[in-house]
Coordinates of C-alpha atoms in Angstrom, one line a residue:
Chain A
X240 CA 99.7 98.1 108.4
X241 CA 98.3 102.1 108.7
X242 CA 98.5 101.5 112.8
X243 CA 102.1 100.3 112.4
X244 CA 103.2 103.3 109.9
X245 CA 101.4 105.5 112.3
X246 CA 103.5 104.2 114.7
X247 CA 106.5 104.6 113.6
X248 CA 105.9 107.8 112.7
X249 CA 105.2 108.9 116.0
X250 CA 107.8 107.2 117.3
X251 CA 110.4 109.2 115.4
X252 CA 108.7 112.4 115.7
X253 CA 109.0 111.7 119.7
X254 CA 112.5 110.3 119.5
X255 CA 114.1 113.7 118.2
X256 CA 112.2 115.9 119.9
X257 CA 113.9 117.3 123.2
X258 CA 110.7 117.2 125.1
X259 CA 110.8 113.7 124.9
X260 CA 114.0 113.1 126.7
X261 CA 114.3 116.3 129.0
X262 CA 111.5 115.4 131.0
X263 CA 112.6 111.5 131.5
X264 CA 116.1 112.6 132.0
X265 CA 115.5 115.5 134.6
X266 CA 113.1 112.9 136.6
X267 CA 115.3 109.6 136.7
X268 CA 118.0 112.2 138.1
X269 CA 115.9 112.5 140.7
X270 CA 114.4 109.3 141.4
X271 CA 117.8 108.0 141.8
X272 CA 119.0 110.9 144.1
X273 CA 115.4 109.2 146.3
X274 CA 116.5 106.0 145.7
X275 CA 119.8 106.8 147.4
X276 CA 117.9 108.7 150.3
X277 CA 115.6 106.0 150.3
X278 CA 117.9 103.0 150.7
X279 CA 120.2 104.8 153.1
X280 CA 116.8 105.6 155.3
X281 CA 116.2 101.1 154.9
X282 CA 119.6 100.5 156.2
X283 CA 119.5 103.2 159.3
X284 CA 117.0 101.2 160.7
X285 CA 117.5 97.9 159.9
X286 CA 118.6 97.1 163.0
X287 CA 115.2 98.5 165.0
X288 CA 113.3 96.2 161.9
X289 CA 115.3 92.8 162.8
X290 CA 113.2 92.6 166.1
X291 CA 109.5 93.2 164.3
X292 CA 108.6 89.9 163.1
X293 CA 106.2 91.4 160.4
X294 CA 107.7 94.1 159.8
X295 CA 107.8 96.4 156.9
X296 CA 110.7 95.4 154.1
X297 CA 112.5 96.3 151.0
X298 CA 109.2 96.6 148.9
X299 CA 107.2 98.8 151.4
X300 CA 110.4 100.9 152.5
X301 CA 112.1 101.4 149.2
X302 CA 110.5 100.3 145.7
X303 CA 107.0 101.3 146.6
X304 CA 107.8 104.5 147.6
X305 CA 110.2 105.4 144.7
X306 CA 107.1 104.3 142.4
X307 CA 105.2 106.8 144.2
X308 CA 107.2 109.4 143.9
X309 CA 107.3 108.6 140.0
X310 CA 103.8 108.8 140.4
X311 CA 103.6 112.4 141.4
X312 CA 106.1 113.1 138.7
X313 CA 103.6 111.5 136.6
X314 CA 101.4 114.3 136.7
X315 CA 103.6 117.1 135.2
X316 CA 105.8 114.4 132.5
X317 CA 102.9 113.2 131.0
X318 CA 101.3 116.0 129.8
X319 CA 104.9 117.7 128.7
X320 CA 105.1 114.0 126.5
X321 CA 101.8 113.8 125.2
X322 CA 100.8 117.8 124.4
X323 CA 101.8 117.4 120.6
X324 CA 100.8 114.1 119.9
X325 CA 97.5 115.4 118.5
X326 CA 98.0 119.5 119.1
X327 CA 101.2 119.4 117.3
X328 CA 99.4 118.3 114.1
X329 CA 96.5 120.2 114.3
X330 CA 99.1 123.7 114.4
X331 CA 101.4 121.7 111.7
X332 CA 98.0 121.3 109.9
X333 CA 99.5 117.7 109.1
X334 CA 96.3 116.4 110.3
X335 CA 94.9 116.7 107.3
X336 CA 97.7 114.5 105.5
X337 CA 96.9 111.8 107.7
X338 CA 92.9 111.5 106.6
X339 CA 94.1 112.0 103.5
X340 CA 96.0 108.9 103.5
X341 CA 93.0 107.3 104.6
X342 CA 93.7 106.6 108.2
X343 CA 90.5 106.6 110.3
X344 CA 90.7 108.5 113.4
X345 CA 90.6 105.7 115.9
X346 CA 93.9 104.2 113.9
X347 CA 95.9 108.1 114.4
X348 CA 94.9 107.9 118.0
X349 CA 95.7 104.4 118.9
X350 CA 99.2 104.3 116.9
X351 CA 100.0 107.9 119.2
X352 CA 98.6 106.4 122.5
X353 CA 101.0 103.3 121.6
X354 CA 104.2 105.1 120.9
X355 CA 103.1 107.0 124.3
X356 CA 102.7 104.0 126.5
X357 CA 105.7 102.6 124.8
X358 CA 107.8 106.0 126.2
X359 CA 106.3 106.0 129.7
X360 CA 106.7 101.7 130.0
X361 CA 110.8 102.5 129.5
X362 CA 110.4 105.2 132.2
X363 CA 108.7 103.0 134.8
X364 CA 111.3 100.0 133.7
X365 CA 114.0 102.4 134.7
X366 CA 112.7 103.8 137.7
X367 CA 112.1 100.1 138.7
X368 CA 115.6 98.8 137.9
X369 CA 117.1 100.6 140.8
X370 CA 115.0 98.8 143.5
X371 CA 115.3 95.4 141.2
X372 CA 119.5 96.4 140.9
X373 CA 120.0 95.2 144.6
X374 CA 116.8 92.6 145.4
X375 CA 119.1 90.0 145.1
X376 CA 120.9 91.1 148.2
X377 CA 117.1 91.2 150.4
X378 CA 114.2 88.5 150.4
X379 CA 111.5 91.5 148.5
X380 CA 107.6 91.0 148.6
X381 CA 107.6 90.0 145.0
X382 CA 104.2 89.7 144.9
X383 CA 103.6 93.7 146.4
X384 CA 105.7 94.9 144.1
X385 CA 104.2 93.3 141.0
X386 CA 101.0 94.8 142.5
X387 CA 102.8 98.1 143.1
X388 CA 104.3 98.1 139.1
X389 CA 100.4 97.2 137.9
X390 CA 99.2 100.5 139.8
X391 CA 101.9 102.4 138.3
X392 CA 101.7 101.2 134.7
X393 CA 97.6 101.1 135.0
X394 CA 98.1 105.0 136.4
X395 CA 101.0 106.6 133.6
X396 CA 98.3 104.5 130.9
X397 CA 95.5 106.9 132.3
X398 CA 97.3 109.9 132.5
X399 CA 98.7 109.2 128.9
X400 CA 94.9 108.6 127.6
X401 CA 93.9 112.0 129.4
X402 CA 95.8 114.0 128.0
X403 CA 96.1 112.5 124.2
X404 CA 92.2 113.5 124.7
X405 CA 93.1 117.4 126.3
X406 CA 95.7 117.3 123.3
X407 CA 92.9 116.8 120.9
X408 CA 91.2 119.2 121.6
X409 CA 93.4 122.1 120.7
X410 CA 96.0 123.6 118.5
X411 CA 97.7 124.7 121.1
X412 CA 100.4 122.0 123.3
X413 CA 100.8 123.9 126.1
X414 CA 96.9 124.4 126.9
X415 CA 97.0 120.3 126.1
X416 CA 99.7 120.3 129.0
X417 CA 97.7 122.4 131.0
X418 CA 94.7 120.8 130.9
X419 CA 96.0 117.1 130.7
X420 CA 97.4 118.6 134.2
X421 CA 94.6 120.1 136.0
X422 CA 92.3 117.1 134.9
X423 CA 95.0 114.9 136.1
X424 CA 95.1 116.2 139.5
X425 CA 91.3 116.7 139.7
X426 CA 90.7 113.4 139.0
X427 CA 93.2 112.5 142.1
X428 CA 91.7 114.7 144.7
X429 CA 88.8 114.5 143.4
X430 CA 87.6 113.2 147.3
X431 CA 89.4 114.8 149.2
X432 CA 87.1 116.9 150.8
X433 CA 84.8 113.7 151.5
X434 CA 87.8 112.4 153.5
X435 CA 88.5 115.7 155.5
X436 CA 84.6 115.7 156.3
X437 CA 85.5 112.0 157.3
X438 CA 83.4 110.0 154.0
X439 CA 85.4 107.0 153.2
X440 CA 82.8 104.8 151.2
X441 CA 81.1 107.2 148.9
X442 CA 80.7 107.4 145.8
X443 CA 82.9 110.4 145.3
X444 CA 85.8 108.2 146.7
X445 CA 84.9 105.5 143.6
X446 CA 85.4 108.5 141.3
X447 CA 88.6 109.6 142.6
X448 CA 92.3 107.9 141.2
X449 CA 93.8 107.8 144.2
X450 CA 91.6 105.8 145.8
X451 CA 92.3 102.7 143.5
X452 CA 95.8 103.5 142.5
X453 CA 96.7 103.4 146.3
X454 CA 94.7 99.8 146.8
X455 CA 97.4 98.5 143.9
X456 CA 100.5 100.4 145.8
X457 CA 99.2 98.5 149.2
X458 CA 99.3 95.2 147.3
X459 CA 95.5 95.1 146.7
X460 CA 95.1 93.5 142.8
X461 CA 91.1 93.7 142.8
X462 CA 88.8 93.8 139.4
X463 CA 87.0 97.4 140.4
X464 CA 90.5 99.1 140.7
X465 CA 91.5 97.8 137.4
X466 CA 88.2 98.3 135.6
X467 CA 88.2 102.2 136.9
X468 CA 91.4 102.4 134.9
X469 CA 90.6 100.6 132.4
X470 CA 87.0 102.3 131.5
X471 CA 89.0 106.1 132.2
X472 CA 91.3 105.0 129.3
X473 CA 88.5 104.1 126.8
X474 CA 86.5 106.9 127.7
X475 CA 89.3 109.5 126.8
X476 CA 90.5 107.5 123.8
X477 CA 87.0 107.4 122.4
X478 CA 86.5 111.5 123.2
X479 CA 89.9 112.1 121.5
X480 CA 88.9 109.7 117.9
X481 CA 85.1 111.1 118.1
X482 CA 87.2 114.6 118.2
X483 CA 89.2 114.0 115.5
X484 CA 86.4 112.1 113.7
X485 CA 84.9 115.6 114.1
X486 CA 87.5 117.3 112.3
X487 CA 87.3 115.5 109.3
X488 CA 83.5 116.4 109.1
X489 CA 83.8 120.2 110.4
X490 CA 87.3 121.0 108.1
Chain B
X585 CA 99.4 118.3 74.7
X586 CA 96.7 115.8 76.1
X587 CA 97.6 112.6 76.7
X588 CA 93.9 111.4 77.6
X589 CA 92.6 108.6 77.5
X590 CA 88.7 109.3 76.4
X591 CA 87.4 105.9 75.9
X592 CA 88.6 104.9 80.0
X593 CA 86.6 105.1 82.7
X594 CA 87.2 108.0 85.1
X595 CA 89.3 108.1 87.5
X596 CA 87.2 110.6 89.2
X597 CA 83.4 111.5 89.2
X598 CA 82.0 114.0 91.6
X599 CA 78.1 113.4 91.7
X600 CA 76.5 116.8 92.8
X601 CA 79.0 117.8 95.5
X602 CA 78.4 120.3 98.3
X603 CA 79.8 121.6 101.7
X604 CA 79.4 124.4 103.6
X605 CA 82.5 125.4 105.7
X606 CA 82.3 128.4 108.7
X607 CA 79.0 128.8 108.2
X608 CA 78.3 129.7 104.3
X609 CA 78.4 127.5 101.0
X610 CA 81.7 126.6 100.0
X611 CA 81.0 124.3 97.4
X612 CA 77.6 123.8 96.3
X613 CA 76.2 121.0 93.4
X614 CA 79.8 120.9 91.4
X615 CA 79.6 117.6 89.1
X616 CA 82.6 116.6 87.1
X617 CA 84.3 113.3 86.1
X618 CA 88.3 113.1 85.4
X619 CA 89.8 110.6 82.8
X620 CA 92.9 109.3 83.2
X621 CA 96.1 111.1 81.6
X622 CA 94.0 114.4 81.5
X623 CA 95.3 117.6 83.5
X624 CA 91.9 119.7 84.7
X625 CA 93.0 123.1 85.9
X626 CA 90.5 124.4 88.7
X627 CA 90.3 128.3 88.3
X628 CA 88.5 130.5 90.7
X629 CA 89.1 133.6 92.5
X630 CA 89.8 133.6 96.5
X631 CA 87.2 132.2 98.9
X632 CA 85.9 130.4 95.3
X633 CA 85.5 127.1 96.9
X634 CA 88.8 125.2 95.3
X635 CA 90.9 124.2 98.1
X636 CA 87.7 122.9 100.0
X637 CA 87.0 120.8 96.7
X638 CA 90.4 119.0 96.6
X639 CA 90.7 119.0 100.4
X640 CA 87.5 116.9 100.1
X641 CA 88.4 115.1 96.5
X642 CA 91.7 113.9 98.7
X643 CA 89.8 112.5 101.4
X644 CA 91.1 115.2 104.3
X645 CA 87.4 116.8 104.4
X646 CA 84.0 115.0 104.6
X647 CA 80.9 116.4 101.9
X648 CA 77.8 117.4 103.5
X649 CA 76.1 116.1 100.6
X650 CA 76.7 114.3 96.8
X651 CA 79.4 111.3 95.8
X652 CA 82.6 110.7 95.1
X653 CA 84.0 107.9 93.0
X654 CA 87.1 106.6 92.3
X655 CA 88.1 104.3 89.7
X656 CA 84.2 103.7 89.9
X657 CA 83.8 103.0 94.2
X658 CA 82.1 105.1 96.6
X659 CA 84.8 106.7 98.0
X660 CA 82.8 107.6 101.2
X661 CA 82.0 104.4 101.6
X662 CA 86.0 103.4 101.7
X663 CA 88.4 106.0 102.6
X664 CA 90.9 103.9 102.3
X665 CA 90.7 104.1 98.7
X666 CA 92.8 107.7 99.2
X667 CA 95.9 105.4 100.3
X668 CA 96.8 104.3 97.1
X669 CA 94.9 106.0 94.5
X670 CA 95.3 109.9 95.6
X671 CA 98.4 111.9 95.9
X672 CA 97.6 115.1 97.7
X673 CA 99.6 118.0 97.6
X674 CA 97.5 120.6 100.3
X675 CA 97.7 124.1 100.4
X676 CA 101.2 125.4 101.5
X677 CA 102.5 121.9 101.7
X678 CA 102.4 121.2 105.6
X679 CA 105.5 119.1 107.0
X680 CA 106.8 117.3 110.2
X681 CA 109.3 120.1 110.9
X682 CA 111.3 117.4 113.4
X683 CA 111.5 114.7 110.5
X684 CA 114.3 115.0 107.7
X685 CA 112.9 114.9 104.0
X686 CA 114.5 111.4 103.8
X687 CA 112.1 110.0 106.9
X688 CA 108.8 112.5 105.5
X689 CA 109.2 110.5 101.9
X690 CA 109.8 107.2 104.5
X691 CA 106.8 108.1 106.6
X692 CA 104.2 108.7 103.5
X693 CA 105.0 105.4 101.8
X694 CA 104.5 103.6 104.5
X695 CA 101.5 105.4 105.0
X696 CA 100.5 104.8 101.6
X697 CA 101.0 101.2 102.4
X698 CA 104.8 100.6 100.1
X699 CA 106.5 97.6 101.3
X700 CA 110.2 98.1 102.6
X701 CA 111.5 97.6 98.8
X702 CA 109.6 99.2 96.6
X703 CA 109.1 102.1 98.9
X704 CA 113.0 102.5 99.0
X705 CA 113.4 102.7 94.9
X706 CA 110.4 105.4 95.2
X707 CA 111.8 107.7 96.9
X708 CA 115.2 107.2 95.5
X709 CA 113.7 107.7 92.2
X710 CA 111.4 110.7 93.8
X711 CA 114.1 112.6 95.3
X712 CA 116.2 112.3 92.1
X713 CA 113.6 113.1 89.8
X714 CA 112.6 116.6 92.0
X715 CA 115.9 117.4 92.9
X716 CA 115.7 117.1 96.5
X717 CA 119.0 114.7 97.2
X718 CA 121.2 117.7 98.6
X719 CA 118.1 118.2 100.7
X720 CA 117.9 114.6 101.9
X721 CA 119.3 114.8 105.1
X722 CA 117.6 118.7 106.1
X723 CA 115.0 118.7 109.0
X724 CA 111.6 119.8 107.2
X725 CA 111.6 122.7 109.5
X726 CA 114.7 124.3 108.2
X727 CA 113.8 124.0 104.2
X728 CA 112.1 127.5 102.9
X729 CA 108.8 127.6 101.7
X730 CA 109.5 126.5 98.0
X731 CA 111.6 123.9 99.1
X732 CA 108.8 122.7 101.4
X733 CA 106.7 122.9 98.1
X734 CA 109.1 120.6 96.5
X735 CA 108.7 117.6 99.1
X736 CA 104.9 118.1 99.5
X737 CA 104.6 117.4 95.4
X738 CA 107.3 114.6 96.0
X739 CA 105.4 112.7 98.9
X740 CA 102.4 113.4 96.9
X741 CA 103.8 111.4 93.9
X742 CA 105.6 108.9 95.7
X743 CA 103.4 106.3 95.8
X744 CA 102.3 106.5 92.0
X745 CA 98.6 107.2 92.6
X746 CA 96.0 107.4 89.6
X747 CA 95.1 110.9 90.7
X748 CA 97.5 113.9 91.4
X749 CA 95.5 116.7 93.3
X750 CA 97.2 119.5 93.4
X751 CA 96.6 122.6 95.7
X752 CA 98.2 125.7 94.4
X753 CA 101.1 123.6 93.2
X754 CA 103.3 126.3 91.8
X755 CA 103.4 128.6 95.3
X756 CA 106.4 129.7 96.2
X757 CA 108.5 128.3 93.7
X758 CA 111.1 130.3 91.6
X759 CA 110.8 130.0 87.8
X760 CA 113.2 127.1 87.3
X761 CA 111.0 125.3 89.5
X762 CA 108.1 126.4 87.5
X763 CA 109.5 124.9 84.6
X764 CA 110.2 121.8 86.3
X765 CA 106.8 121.5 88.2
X766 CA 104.9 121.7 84.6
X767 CA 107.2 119.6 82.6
X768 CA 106.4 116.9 85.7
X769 CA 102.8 117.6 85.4
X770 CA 102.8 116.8 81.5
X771 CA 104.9 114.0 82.6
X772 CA 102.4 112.5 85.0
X773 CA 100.1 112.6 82.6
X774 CA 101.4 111.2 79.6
X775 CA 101.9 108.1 82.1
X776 CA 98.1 107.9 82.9
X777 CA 98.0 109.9 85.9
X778 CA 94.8 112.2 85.8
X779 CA 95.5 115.2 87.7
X780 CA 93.7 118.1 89.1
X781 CA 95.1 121.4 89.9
X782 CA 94.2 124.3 91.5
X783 CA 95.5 127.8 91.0
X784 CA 94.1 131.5 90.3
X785 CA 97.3 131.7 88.1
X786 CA 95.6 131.8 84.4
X787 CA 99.1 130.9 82.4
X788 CA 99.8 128.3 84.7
X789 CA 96.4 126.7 83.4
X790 CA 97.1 127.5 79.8
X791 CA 100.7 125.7 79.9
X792 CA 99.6 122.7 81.7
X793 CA 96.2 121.7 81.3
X794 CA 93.9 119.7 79.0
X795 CA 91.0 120.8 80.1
X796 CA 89.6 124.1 83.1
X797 CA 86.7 124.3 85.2
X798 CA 86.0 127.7 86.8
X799 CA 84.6 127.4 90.2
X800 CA 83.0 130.8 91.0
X801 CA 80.7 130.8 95.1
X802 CA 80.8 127.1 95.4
X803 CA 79.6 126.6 91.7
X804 CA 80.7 125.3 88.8
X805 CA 80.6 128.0 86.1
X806 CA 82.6 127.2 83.2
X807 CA 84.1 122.9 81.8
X808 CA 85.6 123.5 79.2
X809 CA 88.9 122.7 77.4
X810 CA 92.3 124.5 76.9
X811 CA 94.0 125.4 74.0
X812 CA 97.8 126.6 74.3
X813 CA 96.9 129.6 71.8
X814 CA 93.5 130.5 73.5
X815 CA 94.9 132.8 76.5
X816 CA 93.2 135.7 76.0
X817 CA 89.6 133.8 75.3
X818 CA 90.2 131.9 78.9
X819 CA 90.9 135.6 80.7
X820 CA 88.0 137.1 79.1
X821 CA 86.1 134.2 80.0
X822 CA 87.5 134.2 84.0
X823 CA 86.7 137.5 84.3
X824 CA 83.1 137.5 83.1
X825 CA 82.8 135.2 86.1
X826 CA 84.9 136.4 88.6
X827 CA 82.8 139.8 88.2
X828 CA 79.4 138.5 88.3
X829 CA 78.3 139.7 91.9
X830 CA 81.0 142.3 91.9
X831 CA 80.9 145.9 93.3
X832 CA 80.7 148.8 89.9
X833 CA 84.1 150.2 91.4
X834 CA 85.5 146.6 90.8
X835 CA 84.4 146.3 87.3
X836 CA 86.2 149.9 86.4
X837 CA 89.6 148.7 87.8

């Protein structure tokens, strides 16, 4: 009942604001515009493709890389959606209403994270309604795309858990954004100079997003790639309650 | 004036209460216990330690040490006891600034657990009773300060809770408003509510309350109760207190 009126509270307070729709707006514009580019790159060469037997198709050549490049967009939207879930009440000073209404913290955090999820699963379901608009006119890999839409979702759920967590830990929303966006990209190239020095198996690799989020976008469904996520989401969902548990202890 | 009901348990009983805040004693030891229907007016000069005793009364702000007990349960124990039983009117009445009054008197019922129904005759009913239906449809963010005032005391009472705490209630409010806000008070308790208010407003204690406790460094200095006629026995009384500590220049002015 208090996770479903935190809910909806959230869910209005993201529905009017223009951050909310500015972002998503701005970056389906230009997802389509690559979709376009995209799909007129698939057709050029569809003639070279015909004599490849295994060659690459509409999944690998279109939607896959359209969810990438949503993925990179990921990294700047998600923070600009999720700085005030917790920030914003902190410099309202509605935080303390919410306590006070005997709401534990995990309950405020879980209803935001919800309404957050809930905003960035629209987003991916538009992005991937341009590639679905016209599968019935190809024979896609539906089974690599699936994968693909898994990697995505698993990804934007991380990102969102990061930086509810930054946004947590601050009055301030853009210093959320900030930070949600530097850990964000730290955690993505977080091996990258392993794999310039030419390190593929290391540990720092296991650490590092991209390294499982690009398994999914090959196709690749495996347990460790979806436990990484997984565990990354608890962990910054527990720092951001045991934060706001905090508050209520500290004033 | 009192409308209390002495023979009743108390709605409230603070069992040797303390927290420090910022690194000093805010509230230190403070026992009290609040029948229903009785108005108890919490006095004390700046810094005294009043807000930080409603803030944890309401359930916004953990004790280091002591209890709290509502309608005779540990309220520690279940915070969710605030939902229904406390109505908590903070401090310069924070708001959703992107919600209209309509959706912030939506938003704290359902927080406050009011089904669909009953939560829409409250607030019809709440918005009549404060005056706030020409406001209805205004984003929190635009309203002024006392009109902000208004819909923190109306989501505070929406929900019909047992206690009314009440931070500074009358801030920002013109005199009309004044009126209104005591007459509600008296109201509120004449139905059973017990409420507890704080102000460093000494005629705002002598109009409305039953009964004043004068919170001086984190202590409780002075329970007592209030008579309408007994103004200038309260002031002398707040003063001794309020000076105790204070620098000679301070008693001369």
């Amino acid at each position: 009942m208090s996770f479903l009126a935190m809910f909806r509270l959230e869910l209005r307070r993201l529905r009017v604001q223009a951050l909310a729709w500015v972002p998503l707006a701005l970056s389906l514009a230009w997802l389509g515009w690559c979709f376009t580019r995209l799909l007129g790159d698939f057709l050029a060469g569809e003639i070279q493709r015909a004599a490849l037997p295994d060659g690459p198709g509409y999944v690998d050549l279109v939607a896959v890389p359209l969810l990438g490049q949503l993925a990179q967009l990921a990294f700047l939207v998600v923070p600009l959606l999720a700085m005030s879930t917790l920030a914003g009440e902190r410099r309202n000073g509605t935080l303390p209403l919410l306590f006070a209404a005997g709401l534990p913290a995990s309950r405020i955090v879980l209803g935001k994270y919800a309404v957050l999820l809930l905003w960035l699963l629209a987003w991916l379901l538009l992005t991937l309604a341009m590639p679905l608009s016209l599968a019935h006119a190809t024979t896609p890999d539906w089974g690599k795309l699936a994968a693909a839409t898994l990697g995505i979702a698993l990804m934007l759920a991380a990102l969102a858990a990061l930086a509810v967590a930054a946004s947590a830990f601050t009055a301030h929303p853009a210093i959320a954004a900030a930070v949600a966006l530097l850990l964000g990209l730290a955690l993505w190239t977080v091996n990258l100079g392993a794999q310039m020095a030419g390190i593929d198996d290391g540990a720092i690799n296991w650490l590092a997003m991209s390294t499982h989020e690009q398994n999914l976008l090959r196709g690749l469904v495996s347990t460790a790639d979806i436990l990484w996520f997984v565990l990354l989401i608890a962990v910054c969902l527990a720092l951001a309650t045991r934060r706001l548990a905090a508050d209520k202890e500290r004033g | 004036m009192t409308a209390v009901h002495a023979s009743a348990p108390p709605v409230l009983q603070l069992d040797r209460l303390a927290r420090r805040r910022a690194g000093r004693t805010a509230v230190q030891d403070l026992s009290l216990a609040l029948p229903p229907g009785q108005v108890l007016g919490l006095l004390g000069v700046n810094g005294a330690g009043k807000s930080t005793t409603l803030a944890m009364i309401a359930g916004a702000l953990r004790p280091d040490s002591g209890a709290i007990r509502l309608n005779g349960e540990d309220f520690l124990e279940r915070p969710e006891l605030a939902r229904r039983l406390i109505g908590w009117l903070p401090e310069r009445a924070p708001v959703w600034p992107e919600l209209t009054v309509t959706e912030h008197l939506d938003a704290h019922g359902r927080l406050r657990g009011l089904a669909a129904t009953a939560l829409r005759a409250a607030r019809d009913a709440t918005l009549a009773r404060l005056e706030l239906q020409p406001l209805a449809r205004r984003l929190a963010g635009t309203l002024s300060q006392g009109q902000r005032q208004r819909l923190g005391l109306a989501c505070a009472l929406l929900h019909r809770p047992a206690l009314l705490v009440l931070d500074e209630p009358a801030n920002a409010l013109d005199p009309v408003q004044v009126t209104v806000l005591r007459a509600l008070i008296r109201e509120q308790a004449a139905a059973g509510t017990a409420v507890i208010l704080s102000t460093h407003v000494l005629v705002e204690v002598t109009a409305v309350c039953d009964r004043v406790a004068i919170l001086h460094e984190g202590r409780l200095r002075h329970d007592g109760p209030v008579r309408a006629d007994d103004h200038a026995a309260l002031e002398r009384r707040f003063f001794e207190i309020a000076m105790q500590g204070a620098t000679p220049a301070a008693h001369a002015a």
